Amino acid sequence: MDESRARVVEGDLLTLVEADVEGRKYLAKAVRHDTHKIKGIGIVNTGNLIGSEYGLKVKLGAKEFYVLPASAVDKYSTVRRKAQIILPKDAAQIIHGCGITAGCRVLESGIGSGALTISLAQAVAPGGKVVSYEIREDFMNWAKENLESAGLDKLVEFNLRDVTKGMDERNLDAVILDVPSPADAVEHAWNALRPGGYLCTYSPLISQVEAAVSRMRALPFIEIMTVENIQREMVVGERGTRPSFDMLGHTGYITFARKVCEMNKKPAGTCGDTGGKKGTEISGRCE
């Protein structure tokens, strides 16, 4: 970090990490003469933080906080929840598994509280775009506020619509479905993706996975794979180390598939009907 960025300047998005309570943190924006309430802290004039050195503690009210530049992790972990969120262990797998990098165009459906949206927007910045479909206006508005707090709302296009009724976008790099019936949007996703683009579904129930994979196998998709992430923290002590008793077990099944332009032969190990049924006409073009 150069000298000019070693201190807080006006407009910086900050993370205030409570010194006495590990893991408790808050987002704030450094603005002169801006006094407002930060839930969990109280009334704060963030302008007073301008000029503070990053990494040192400041006193706000009766508590002390470390002042740090807001990272992608901070933006994710401080999301105000209205709906169940996709946890970081799964969000990281989704972003890596779909090859999402700066400049990508991504569509997600099922915005919820906007946690995954924050990670996607951070990944595609500065030149990319996230298109979000959501059928519930209250969820969409809630997620918008979280994206605004994270300073990422300009990278996201919000649409109040049902993804199972179709997608207008074409040549997308990735489509991510976190909806009750992802199988009903698989054909629409194929149409919306570019050749080589990725489809990802996130489902808590294996029956949802089976239905979605059945539809994927009936379309020109390859590299179909489903994973489940189990995360266990290690408690490291001076006298020994042990696994944490609080393991992050099942949260959801993540399925990936990649669009191609020609049907492959029936995958080895499959049997019976592929689940093909009449539905949306495949209109995507592979040049």
PDB file of C-alpha atoms in Angstrom:
ATOM      1  CA  MET A   1       0.000   0.000   0.000  1.00  0.00           C
ATOM      2  CA  ASP A   2       1.503   3.355  -0.973  1.00  0.00           C
ATOM      3  CA  GLU A   3       1.662   6.254   1.462  1.00  0.00           C
ATOM      4  CA  SER A   4      -1.419   7.947  -0.007  1.00  0.00           C
ATOM      5  CA  ARG A   5      -3.524   4.850   0.693  1.00  0.00           C
ATOM      6  CA  ALA A   6      -2.137   4.178   4.166  1.00  0.00           C
ATOM      7  CA  ARG A   7      -4.773   6.539   5.553  1.00  0.00           C
ATOM      8  CA  VAL A   8      -8.506   6.909   5.132  1.00  0.00           C
ATOM      9  CA  VAL A   9      -9.529   9.385   2.440  1.00  0.00           C
ATOM     10  CA  GLU A  10     -12.984  10.745   1.751  1.00  0.00           C
ATOM     11  CA  GLY A  11     -15.176   8.286  -0.115  1.00  0.00           C
ATOM     12  CA  ASP A  12     -13.373   5.174   1.145  1.00  0.00           C
ATOM     13  CA  LEU A  13     -15.543   2.179   2.030  1.00  0.00           C
ATOM     14  CA  LEU A  14     -14.352   1.030   5.442  1.00  0.00           C
ATOM     15  CA  THR A  15     -14.685  -2.001   7.651  1.00  0.00           C
ATOM     16  CA  LEU A  16     -14.915  -1.303  11.364  1.00  0.00           C
ATOM     17  CA  VAL A  17     -13.848  -4.454  13.211  1.00  0.00           C
ATOM     18  CA  GLU A  18     -14.778  -4.527  16.885  1.00  0.00           C
ATOM     19  CA  ALA A  19     -11.554  -5.051  18.845  1.00  0.00           C
ATOM     20  CA  ASP A  20     -13.064  -6.999  21.744  1.00  0.00           C
ATOM     21  CA  VAL A  21     -15.457  -9.258  19.818  1.00  0.00           C
ATOM     22  CA  GLU A  22     -13.830 -11.420  17.165  1.00  0.00           C
ATOM     23  CA  GLY A  23     -15.745 -11.503  13.892  1.00  0.00           C
ATOM     24  CA  ARG A  24     -18.059  -8.564  14.611  1.00  0.00           C
ATOM     25  CA  LYS A  25     -17.655  -5.964  11.882  1.00  0.00           C
ATOM     26  CA  TYR A  26     -19.538  -3.120  10.199  1.00  0.00           C
ATOM     27  CA  LEU A  27     -19.320  -1.307   6.867  1.00  0.00           C
ATOM     28  CA  ALA A  28     -19.120   2.485   6.761  1.00  0.00           C
ATOM     29  CA  LYS A  29     -18.290   5.098   4.148  1.00  0.00           C
ATOM     30  CA  ALA A  30     -15.953   7.956   5.013  1.00  0.00           C
ATOM     31  CA  VAL A  31     -17.834  11.165   4.168  1.00  0.00           C
ATOM     32  CA  ARG A  32     -17.194  14.612   5.649  1.00  0.00           C
ATOM     33  CA  HIS A  33     -19.923  15.996   7.923  1.00  0.00           C
ATOM     34  CA  ASP A  34     -21.885  12.738   7.548  1.00  0.00           C
ATOM     35  CA  THR A  35     -23.438  11.782  10.865  1.00  0.00           C
ATOM     36  CA  HIS A  36     -25.682   8.743  10.772  1.00  0.00           C
ATOM     37  CA  LYS A  37     -26.612   5.659  12.753  1.00  0.00           C
ATOM     38  CA  ILE A  38     -24.672   2.454  12.176  1.00  0.00           C
ATOM     39  CA  LYS A  39     -26.675  -0.446  13.564  1.00  0.00           C
ATOM     40  CA  GLY A  40     -24.680  -2.101  16.316  1.00  0.00           C
ATOM     41  CA  ILE A  41     -22.478   0.941  16.954  1.00  0.00           C
ATOM     42  CA  GLY A  42     -24.723   3.994  17.246  1.00  0.00           C
ATOM     43  CA  ILE A  43     -24.477   7.533  15.874  1.00  0.00           C
ATOM     44  CA  VAL A  44     -21.168   7.994  14.057  1.00  0.00           C
ATOM     45  CA  ASN A  45     -19.645  10.926  12.184  1.00  0.00           C
ATOM     46  CA  THR A  46     -17.664   9.001   9.577  1.00  0.00           C
ATOM     47  CA  GLY A  47     -15.933  12.220   8.531  1.00  0.00           C
ATOM     48  CA  ASN A  48     -13.921  12.008  11.744  1.00  0.00           C
ATOM     49  CA  LEU A  49     -12.296   8.839  10.400  1.00  0.00           C
ATOM     50  CA  ILE A  50     -10.760  10.673   7.428  1.00  0.00           C
ATOM     51  CA  GLY A  51      -7.010  10.792   7.932  1.00  0.00           C
ATOM     52  CA  SER A  52      -6.976   7.814  10.308  1.00  0.00           C
ATOM     53  CA  GLU A  53      -4.291   5.219   9.669  1.00  0.00           C
ATOM     54  CA  TYR A  54      -5.526   1.892   8.369  1.00  0.00           C
ATOM     55  CA  GLY A  55      -4.851  -0.970  10.763  1.00  0.00           C
ATOM     56  CA  LEU A  56      -4.982   1.100  13.942  1.00  0.00           C
ATOM     57  CA  LYS A  57      -7.782   1.292  16.497  1.00  0.00           C
ATOM     58  CA  VAL A  58     -10.190   4.183  16.942  1.00  0.00           C
ATOM     59  CA  LYS A  59     -12.708   4.741  19.702  1.00  0.00           C
ATOM     60  CA  LEU A  60     -16.344   5.087  18.709  1.00  0.00           C
ATOM     61  CA  GLY A  61     -18.623   5.531  21.690  1.00  0.00           C
ATOM     62  CA  ALA A  62     -17.608   3.079  24.391  1.00  0.00           C
ATOM     63  CA  LYS A  63     -15.953   0.598  22.024  1.00  0.00           C
ATOM     64  CA  GLU A  64     -12.737   0.355  20.054  1.00  0.00           C
ATOM     65  CA  PHE A  65     -12.599  -0.672  16.403  1.00  0.00           C
ATOM     66  CA  TYR A  66      -9.871  -1.483  13.917  1.00  0.00           C
ATOM     67  CA  VAL A  67     -10.248   0.640  10.774  1.00  0.00           C
ATOM     68  CA  LEU A  68      -9.576  -1.391   7.625  1.00  0.00           C
ATOM     69  CA  PRO A  69     -10.327  -0.954   3.921  1.00  0.00           C
ATOM     70  CA  ALA A  70     -13.436  -2.985   3.084  1.00  0.00           C
ATOM     71  CA  SER A  71     -12.520  -6.235   1.337  1.00  0.00           C
ATOM     72  CA  ALA A  72     -14.724  -8.564  -0.712  1.00  0.00           C
ATOM     73  CA  VAL A  73     -14.942 -10.800   2.361  1.00  0.00           C
ATOM     74  CA  ASP A  74     -16.146  -7.889   4.504  1.00  0.00           C
ATOM     75  CA  LYS A  75     -18.822  -6.909   2.001  1.00  0.00           C
ATOM     76  CA  TYR A  76     -20.115 -10.485   1.971  1.00  0.00           C
ATOM     77  CA  SER A  77     -20.034 -11.086   5.715  1.00  0.00           C
ATOM     78  CA  THR A  78     -21.851  -7.854   6.605  1.00  0.00           C
ATOM     79  CA  VAL A  79     -24.873  -8.547   4.386  1.00  0.00           C
ATOM     80  CA  ARG A  80     -28.174  -7.857   6.125  1.00  0.00           C
ATOM     81  CA  ARG A  81     -30.193 -11.026   5.720  1.00  0.00           C
ATOM     82  CA  LYS A  82     -33.812 -11.297   4.689  1.00  0.00           C
ATOM     83  CA  ALA A  83     -33.507 -14.714   3.047  1.00  0.00           C
ATOM     84  CA  GLN A  84     -31.125 -17.663   3.361  1.00  0.00           C
ATOM     85  CA  ILE A  85     -27.811 -16.806   1.705  1.00  0.00           C
ATOM     86  CA  ILE A  86     -25.321 -18.870  -0.270  1.00  0.00           C
ATOM     87  CA  LEU A  87     -22.341 -19.195   2.064  1.00  0.00           C
ATOM     88  CA  PRO A  88     -18.775 -18.232   1.085  1.00  0.00           C
ATOM     89  CA  LYS A  89     -17.669 -21.873   0.755  1.00  0.00           C
ATOM     90  CA  ASP A  90     -20.275 -22.371  -1.962  1.00  0.00           C
ATOM     91  CA  ALA A  91     -19.979 -18.914  -3.533  1.00  0.00           C
ATOM     92  CA  ALA A  92     -16.251 -19.447  -4.086  1.00  0.00           C
ATOM     93  CA  GLN A  93     -16.913 -22.819  -5.730  1.00  0.00           C
ATOM     94  CA  ILE A  94     -19.547 -21.271  -8.006  1.00  0.00           C
ATOM     95  CA  ILE A  95     -17.303 -18.418  -9.141  1.00  0.00           C
ATOM     96  CA  HIS A  96     -14.329 -20.705  -9.781  1.00  0.00           C
ATOM     97  CA  GLY A  97     -16.409 -23.479 -11.353  1.00  0.00           C
ATOM     98  CA  CYS A  98     -18.014 -21.046 -13.807  1.00  0.00           C
ATOM     99  CA  GLY A  99     -14.715 -19.379 -14.684  1.00  0.00           C
ATOM    100  CA  ILE A 100     -16.061 -15.957 -13.677  1.00  0.00           C
ATOM    101  CA  THR A 101     -13.428 -13.224 -13.912  1.00  0.00           C
ATOM    102  CA  ALA A 102     -13.202  -9.480 -14.562  1.00  0.00           C
ATOM    103  CA  GLY A 103     -15.261  -8.434 -17.573  1.00  0.00           C
ATOM    104  CA  CYS A 104     -17.631 -11.420 -17.570  1.00  0.00           C
ATOM    105  CA  ARG A 105     -21.376 -11.079 -18.160  1.00  0.00           C
ATOM    106  CA  VAL A 106     -23.309 -13.214 -15.698  1.00  0.00           C
ATOM    107  CA  LEU A 107     -27.008 -13.821 -15.065  1.00  0.00           C
ATOM    108  CA  GLU A 108     -28.218 -15.019 -11.688  1.00  0.00           C
ATOM    109  CA  SER A 109     -31.752 -15.849 -10.644  1.00  0.00           C
ATOM    110  CA  GLY A 110     -32.916 -15.883  -7.049  1.00  0.00           C
ATOM    111  CA  ILE A 111     -31.191 -12.826  -5.589  1.00  0.00           C
ATOM    112  CA  GLY A 112     -32.412 -13.348  -2.013  1.00  0.00           C
ATOM    113  CA  SER A 113     -30.459 -10.995   0.250  1.00  0.00           C
ATOM    114  CA  GLY A 114     -27.852 -10.324  -2.440  1.00  0.00           C
ATOM    115  CA  ALA A 115     -24.889 -12.121  -0.843  1.00  0.00           C
ATOM    116  CA  LEU A 116     -23.900 -14.114  -3.929  1.00  0.00           C
ATOM    117  CA  THR A 117     -24.634 -11.042  -6.059  1.00  0.00           C
ATOM    118  CA  ILE A 118     -22.010  -9.115  -4.090  1.00  0.00           C
ATOM    119  CA  SER A 119     -19.397 -11.797  -4.769  1.00  0.00           C
ATOM    120  CA  LEU A 120     -20.340 -11.981  -8.451  1.00  0.00           C
ATOM    121  CA  ALA A 121     -20.199  -8.194  -8.864  1.00  0.00           C
ATOM    122  CA  GLN A 122     -16.823  -8.098  -7.135  1.00  0.00           C
ATOM    123  CA  ALA A 123     -15.554 -10.843  -9.474  1.00  0.00           C
ATOM    124  CA  VAL A 124     -16.700  -9.223 -12.752  1.00  0.00           C
ATOM    125  CA  ALA A 125     -15.608  -5.678 -11.818  1.00  0.00           C
ATOM    126  CA  PRO A 126     -14.734  -3.270 -13.251  1.00  0.00           C
ATOM    127  CA  GLY A 127     -15.882  -3.977 -16.804  1.00  0.00           C
ATOM    128  CA  GLY A 128     -18.343  -6.821 -16.328  1.00  0.00           C
ATOM    129  CA  LYS A 129     -22.007  -7.012 -15.475  1.00  0.00           C
ATOM    130  CA  VAL A 130     -24.377  -9.075 -13.335  1.00  0.00           C
ATOM    131  CA  VAL A 131     -27.986  -9.412 -14.467  1.00  0.00           C
ATOM    132  CA  SER A 132     -30.283 -10.504 -11.654  1.00  0.00           C
ATOM    133  CA  TYR A 133     -33.786 -11.975 -11.977  1.00  0.00           C
ATOM    134  CA  GLU A 134     -36.029 -12.111  -8.911  1.00  0.00           C
ATOM    135  CA  ILE A 135     -39.769 -12.738  -8.626  1.00  0.00           C
ATOM    136  CA  ARG A 136     -40.190 -11.124  -5.189  1.00  0.00           C
ATOM    137  CA  GLU A 137     -39.981  -7.345  -5.108  1.00  0.00           C
ATOM    138  CA  ASP A 138     -39.235  -7.253  -1.366  1.00  0.00           C
ATOM    139  CA  PHE A 139     -36.174  -9.469  -1.856  1.00  0.00           C
ATOM    140  CA  MET A 140     -35.004  -7.390  -4.806  1.00  0.00           C
ATOM    141  CA  ASN A 141     -35.292  -4.117  -2.879  1.00  0.00           C
ATOM    142  CA  TRP A 142     -33.536  -5.614   0.143  1.00  0.00           C
ATOM    143  CA  ALA A 143     -30.695  -6.905  -2.041  1.00  0.00           C
ATOM    144  CA  LYS A 144     -30.392  -3.501  -3.733  1.00  0.00           C
ATOM    145  CA  GLU A 145     -29.747  -1.880  -0.351  1.00  0.00           C
ATOM    146  CA  ASN A 146     -27.042  -4.446   0.426  1.00  0.00           C
ATOM    147  CA  LEU A 147     -25.416  -3.876  -2.975  1.00  0.00           C
ATOM    148  CA  GLU A 148     -25.517  -0.110  -2.432  1.00  0.00           C
ATOM    149  CA  SER A 149     -23.897  -0.490   0.999  1.00  0.00           C
ATOM    150  CA  ALA A 150     -21.148  -2.563  -0.618  1.00  0.00           C
ATOM    151  CA  GLY A 151     -20.664   0.045  -3.364  1.00  0.00           C
ATOM    152  CA  LEU A 152     -21.386  -2.513  -6.102  1.00  0.00           C
ATOM    153  CA  ASP A 153     -24.918  -1.648  -7.232  1.00  0.00           C
ATOM    154  CA  LYS A 154     -23.714   0.007 -10.472  1.00  0.00           C
ATOM    155  CA  LEU A 155     -22.463  -3.385 -11.688  1.00  0.00           C
ATOM    156  CA  VAL A 156     -25.858  -5.061 -11.281  1.00  0.00           C
ATOM    157  CA  GLU A 157     -29.012  -4.868 -13.394  1.00  0.00           C
ATOM    158  CA  PHE A 158     -32.117  -5.761 -11.384  1.00  0.00           C
ATOM    159  CA  ASN A 159     -35.114  -7.405 -13.073  1.00  0.00           C
ATOM    160  CA  LEU A 160     -38.407  -8.298 -11.410  1.00  0.00           C
ATOM    161  CA  ARG A 161     -39.264 -11.383 -13.463  1.00  0.00           C
ATOM    162  CA  ASP A 162     -39.523 -15.170 -13.489  1.00  0.00           C
ATOM    163  CA  VAL A 163     -36.484 -16.878 -15.012  1.00  0.00           C
ATOM    164  CA  THR A 164     -38.540 -19.949 -15.908  1.00  0.00           C
ATOM    165  CA  LYS A 165     -40.486 -17.798 -18.399  1.00  0.00           C
ATOM    166  CA  GLY A 166     -37.358 -16.997 -20.417  1.00  0.00           C
ATOM    167  CA  MET A 167     -34.213 -14.855 -20.562  1.00  0.00           C
ATOM    168  CA  ASP A 168     -33.705 -11.936 -22.949  1.00  0.00           C
ATOM    169  CA  GLU A 169     -29.904 -11.927 -22.678  1.00  0.00           C
ATOM    170  CA  ARG A 170     -27.622 -13.733 -25.128  1.00  0.00           C
ATOM    171  CA  ASN A 171     -23.924 -14.691 -25.229  1.00  0.00           C
ATOM    172  CA  LEU A 172     -23.584 -14.743 -21.451  1.00  0.00           C
ATOM    173  CA  ASP A 173     -20.489 -16.180 -19.821  1.00  0.00           C
ATOM    174  CA  ALA A 174     -22.452 -17.849 -17.026  1.00  0.00           C
ATOM    175  CA  VAL A 175     -25.989 -18.433 -15.766  1.00  0.00           C
ATOM    176  CA  ILE A 176     -26.543 -19.268 -12.084  1.00  0.00           C
ATOM    177  CA  LEU A 177     -29.897 -20.588 -10.893  1.00  0.00           C
ATOM    178  CA  ASP A 178     -30.855 -20.534  -7.209  1.00  0.00           C
ATOM    179  CA  VAL A 179     -34.568 -21.153  -7.673  1.00  0.00           C
ATOM    180  CA  PRO A 180     -37.057 -23.838  -6.522  1.00  0.00           C
ATOM    181  CA  SER A 181     -37.312 -25.461  -9.963  1.00  0.00           C
ATOM    182  CA  PRO A 182     -34.042 -24.942 -11.862  1.00  0.00           C
ATOM    183  CA  ALA A 183     -34.974 -27.668 -14.345  1.00  0.00           C
ATOM    184  CA  ASP A 184     -37.632 -25.348 -15.789  1.00  0.00           C
ATOM    185  CA  ALA A 185     -34.975 -22.774 -16.714  1.00  0.00           C
ATOM    186  CA  VAL A 186     -32.270 -25.056 -18.143  1.00  0.00           C
ATOM    187  CA  GLU A 187     -33.366 -24.630 -21.785  1.00  0.00           C
ATOM    188  CA  HIS A 188     -33.608 -20.867 -21.361  1.00  0.00           C
ATOM    189  CA  ALA A 189     -30.085 -20.902 -19.922  1.00  0.00           C
ATOM    190  CA  TRP A 190     -28.749 -22.792 -22.951  1.00  0.00           C
ATOM    191  CA  ASN A 191     -30.241 -20.142 -25.224  1.00  0.00           C
ATOM    192  CA  ALA A 192     -28.737 -17.323 -23.150  1.00  0.00           C
ATOM    193  CA  LEU A 193     -25.200 -18.717 -22.904  1.00  0.00           C
ATOM    194  CA  ARG A 194     -22.349 -18.285 -25.349  1.00  0.00           C
ATOM    195  CA  PRO A 195     -20.649 -21.450 -26.639  1.00  0.00           C
ATOM    196  CA  GLY A 196     -18.421 -22.611 -23.791  1.00  0.00           C
ATOM    197  CA  GLY A 197     -20.424 -20.663 -21.208  1.00  0.00           C
ATOM    198  CA  TYR A 198     -21.325 -22.272 -17.894  1.00  0.00           C
ATOM    199  CA  LEU A 199     -24.647 -23.132 -16.277  1.00  0.00           C
ATOM    200  CA  CYS A 200     -24.697 -23.570 -12.509  1.00  0.00           C
ATOM    201  CA  THR A 201     -27.599 -24.608 -10.300  1.00  0.00           C
ATOM    202  CA  TYR A 202     -27.681 -24.394  -6.512  1.00  0.00           C
ATOM    203  CA  SER A 203     -30.256 -26.631  -4.838  1.00  0.00           C
ATOM    204  CA  PRO A 204     -30.823 -27.846  -1.264  1.00  0.00           C
ATOM    205  CA  LEU A 205     -32.676 -31.001  -2.386  1.00  0.00           C
ATOM    206  CA  ILE A 206     -31.263 -33.876  -4.439  1.00  0.00           C
ATOM    207  CA  SER A 207     -34.599 -34.237  -6.257  1.00  0.00           C
ATOM    208  CA  GLN A 208     -34.080 -30.726  -7.667  1.00  0.00           C
ATOM    209  CA  VAL A 209     -30.606 -31.748  -8.811  1.00  0.00           C
ATOM    210  CA  GLU A 210     -31.860 -34.902 -10.524  1.00  0.00           C
ATOM    211  CA  ALA A 211     -34.526 -32.998 -12.453  1.00  0.00           C
ATOM    212  CA  ALA A 212     -32.071 -30.301 -13.546  1.00  0.00           C
ATOM    213  CA  VAL A 213     -29.370 -32.772 -14.603  1.00  0.00           C
ATOM    214  CA  SER A 214     -31.960 -34.735 -16.570  1.00  0.00           C
ATOM    215  CA  ARG A 215     -32.765 -31.614 -18.580  1.00  0.00           C
ATOM    216  CA  MET A 216     -29.064 -30.797 -19.051  1.00  0.00           C
ATOM    217  CA  ARG A 217     -28.422 -34.264 -20.479  1.00  0.00           C
ATOM    218  CA  ALA A 218     -31.227 -33.743 -22.982  1.00  0.00           C
ATOM    219  CA  LEU A 219     -29.510 -30.609 -24.332  1.00  0.00           C
ATOM    220  CA  PRO A 220     -26.046 -29.801 -25.760  1.00  0.00           C
ATOM    221  CA  PHE A 221     -24.254 -29.559 -22.419  1.00  0.00           C
ATOM    222  CA  ILE A 222     -21.025 -31.286 -21.405  1.00  0.00           C
ATOM    223  CA  GLU A 223     -18.896 -31.518 -18.243  1.00  0.00           C
ATOM    224  CA  ILE A 224     -21.999 -32.005 -16.088  1.00  0.00           C
ATOM    225  CA  MET A 225     -20.922 -32.391 -12.470  1.00  0.00           C
ATOM    226  CA  THR A 226     -22.554 -32.040  -9.052  1.00  0.00           C
ATOM    227  CA  VAL A 227     -20.616 -31.311  -5.859  1.00  0.00           C
ATOM    228  CA  GLU A 228     -21.332 -30.706  -2.186  1.00  0.00           C
ATOM    229  CA  ASN A 229     -18.956 -28.697   0.003  1.00  0.00           C
ATOM    230  CA  ILE A 230     -18.320 -29.659   3.612  1.00  0.00           C
ATOM    231  CA  GLN A 231     -16.200 -27.193   5.583  1.00  0.00           C
ATOM    232  CA  ARG A 232     -14.577 -27.870   8.944  1.00  0.00           C
ATOM    233  CA  GLU A 233     -12.493 -25.320  10.828  1.00  0.00           C
ATOM    234  CA  MET A 234      -9.458 -26.430  12.830  1.00  0.00           C
ATOM    235  CA  VAL A 235      -9.024 -25.052  16.352  1.00  0.00           C
ATOM    236  CA  VAL A 236      -5.299 -24.466  16.785  1.00  0.00           C
ATOM    237  CA  GLY A 237      -4.096 -24.206  20.388  1.00  0.00           C
ATOM    238  CA  GLU A 238      -0.742 -24.096  22.158  1.00  0.00           C
ATOM    239  CA  ARG A 239      -1.258 -27.573  23.614  1.00  0.00           C
ATOM    240  CA  GLY A 240      -2.822 -29.193  20.604  1.00  0.00           C
ATOM    241  CA  THR A 241      -5.116 -28.878  17.633  1.00  0.00           C
ATOM    242  CA  ARG A 242      -8.554 -30.357  17.060  1.00  0.00           C
ATOM    243  CA  PRO A 243     -11.413 -30.037  14.584  1.00  0.00           C
ATOM    244  CA  SER A 244     -14.097 -27.526  15.502  1.00  0.00           C
ATOM    245  CA  PHE A 245     -17.332 -29.063  16.747  1.00  0.00           C
ATOM    246  CA  ASP A 246     -19.258 -26.554  14.604  1.00  0.00           C
ATOM    247  CA  MET A 247     -18.859 -27.994  11.117  1.00  0.00           C
ATOM    248  CA  LEU A 248     -20.520 -26.384   8.105  1.00  0.00           C
ATOM    249  CA  GLY A 249     -22.250 -29.430   6.671  1.00  0.00           C
ATOM    250  CA  HIS A 250     -24.826 -29.668   3.912  1.00  0.00           C
ATOM    251  CA  THR A 251     -26.050 -26.337   2.601  1.00  0.00           C
ATOM    252  CA  GLY A 252     -26.734 -27.124  -1.038  1.00  0.00           C
ATOM    253  CA  TYR A 253     -25.760 -29.158  -4.078  1.00  0.00           C
ATOM    254  CA  ILE A 254     -23.904 -27.271  -6.807  1.00  0.00           C
ATOM    255  CA  THR A 255     -24.245 -28.542 -10.365  1.00  0.00           C
ATOM    256  CA  PHE A 256     -22.154 -27.302 -13.283  1.00  0.00           C
ATOM    257  CA  ALA A 257     -22.611 -27.795 -17.028  1.00  0.00           C
ATOM    258  CA  ARG A 258     -20.978 -26.242 -20.087  1.00  0.00           C
ATOM    259  CA  LYS A 259     -22.730 -25.273 -23.311  1.00  0.00           C
ATOM    260  CA  VAL A 260     -21.668 -26.823 -26.611  1.00  0.00           C
ATOM    261  CA  CYS A 261     -23.336 -26.752 -30.018  1.00  0.00           C
ATOM    262  CA  GLU A 262     -23.748 -30.432 -30.755  1.00  0.00           C
ATOM    263  CA  MET A 263     -25.310 -33.213 -28.709  1.00  0.00           C
ATOM    264  CA  ASN A 264     -22.857 -35.712 -27.260  1.00  0.00           C
ATOM    265  CA  LYS A 265     -23.513 -39.430 -27.110  1.00  0.00           C
ATOM    266  CA  LYS A 266     -25.442 -40.748 -24.145  1.00  0.00           C
ATOM    267  CA  PRO A 267     -23.175 -40.386 -21.086  1.00  0.00           C
ATOM    268  CA  ALA A 268     -21.744 -43.582 -19.680  1.00  0.00           C
ATOM    269  CA  GLY A 269     -23.470 -44.796 -16.550  1.00  0.00           C
ATOM    270  CA  THR A 270     -26.889 -43.334 -17.389  1.00  0.00           C
ATOM    271  CA  CYS A 271     -29.953 -45.428 -17.945  1.00  0.00           C
ATOM    272  CA  GLY A 272     -33.561 -45.013 -18.928  1.00  0.00           C
ATOM    273  CA  ASP A 273     -35.207 -41.812 -20.106  1.00  0.00           C
ATOM    274  CA  THR A 274     -32.999 -38.704 -20.197  1.00  0.00           C
ATOM    275  CA  GLY A 275     -35.930 -36.625 -19.094  1.00  0.00           C
ATOM    276  CA  GLY A 276     -36.341 -34.899 -22.428  1.00  0.00           C
ATOM    277  CA  LYS A 277     -39.683 -33.206 -22.908  1.00  0.00           C
ATOM    278  CA  LYS A 278     -41.222 -30.641 -25.143  1.00  0.00           C
ATOM    279  CA  GLY A 279     -40.405 -27.138 -24.049  1.00  0.00           C
ATOM    280  CA  THR A 280     -38.653 -23.997 -25.163  1.00  0.00           C
ATOM    281  CA  GLU A 281     -37.252 -24.131 -28.678  1.00  0.00           C
ATOM    282  CA  ILE A 282     -33.471 -23.961 -28.643  1.00  0.00           C
ATOM    283  CA  SER A 283     -32.629 -20.741 -30.437  1.00  0.00           C
ATOM    284  CA  GLY A 284     -29.041 -20.141 -29.314  1.00  0.00           C
ATOM    285  CA  ARG A 285     -26.581 -20.005 -32.201  1.00  0.00           C
ATOM    286  CA  CYS A 286     -23.071 -21.419 -32.325  1.00  0.00           C
ATOM    287  CA  GLU A 287     -21.046 -19.783 -35.047  1.00  0.00           C
TER     288      GLU A 287
END
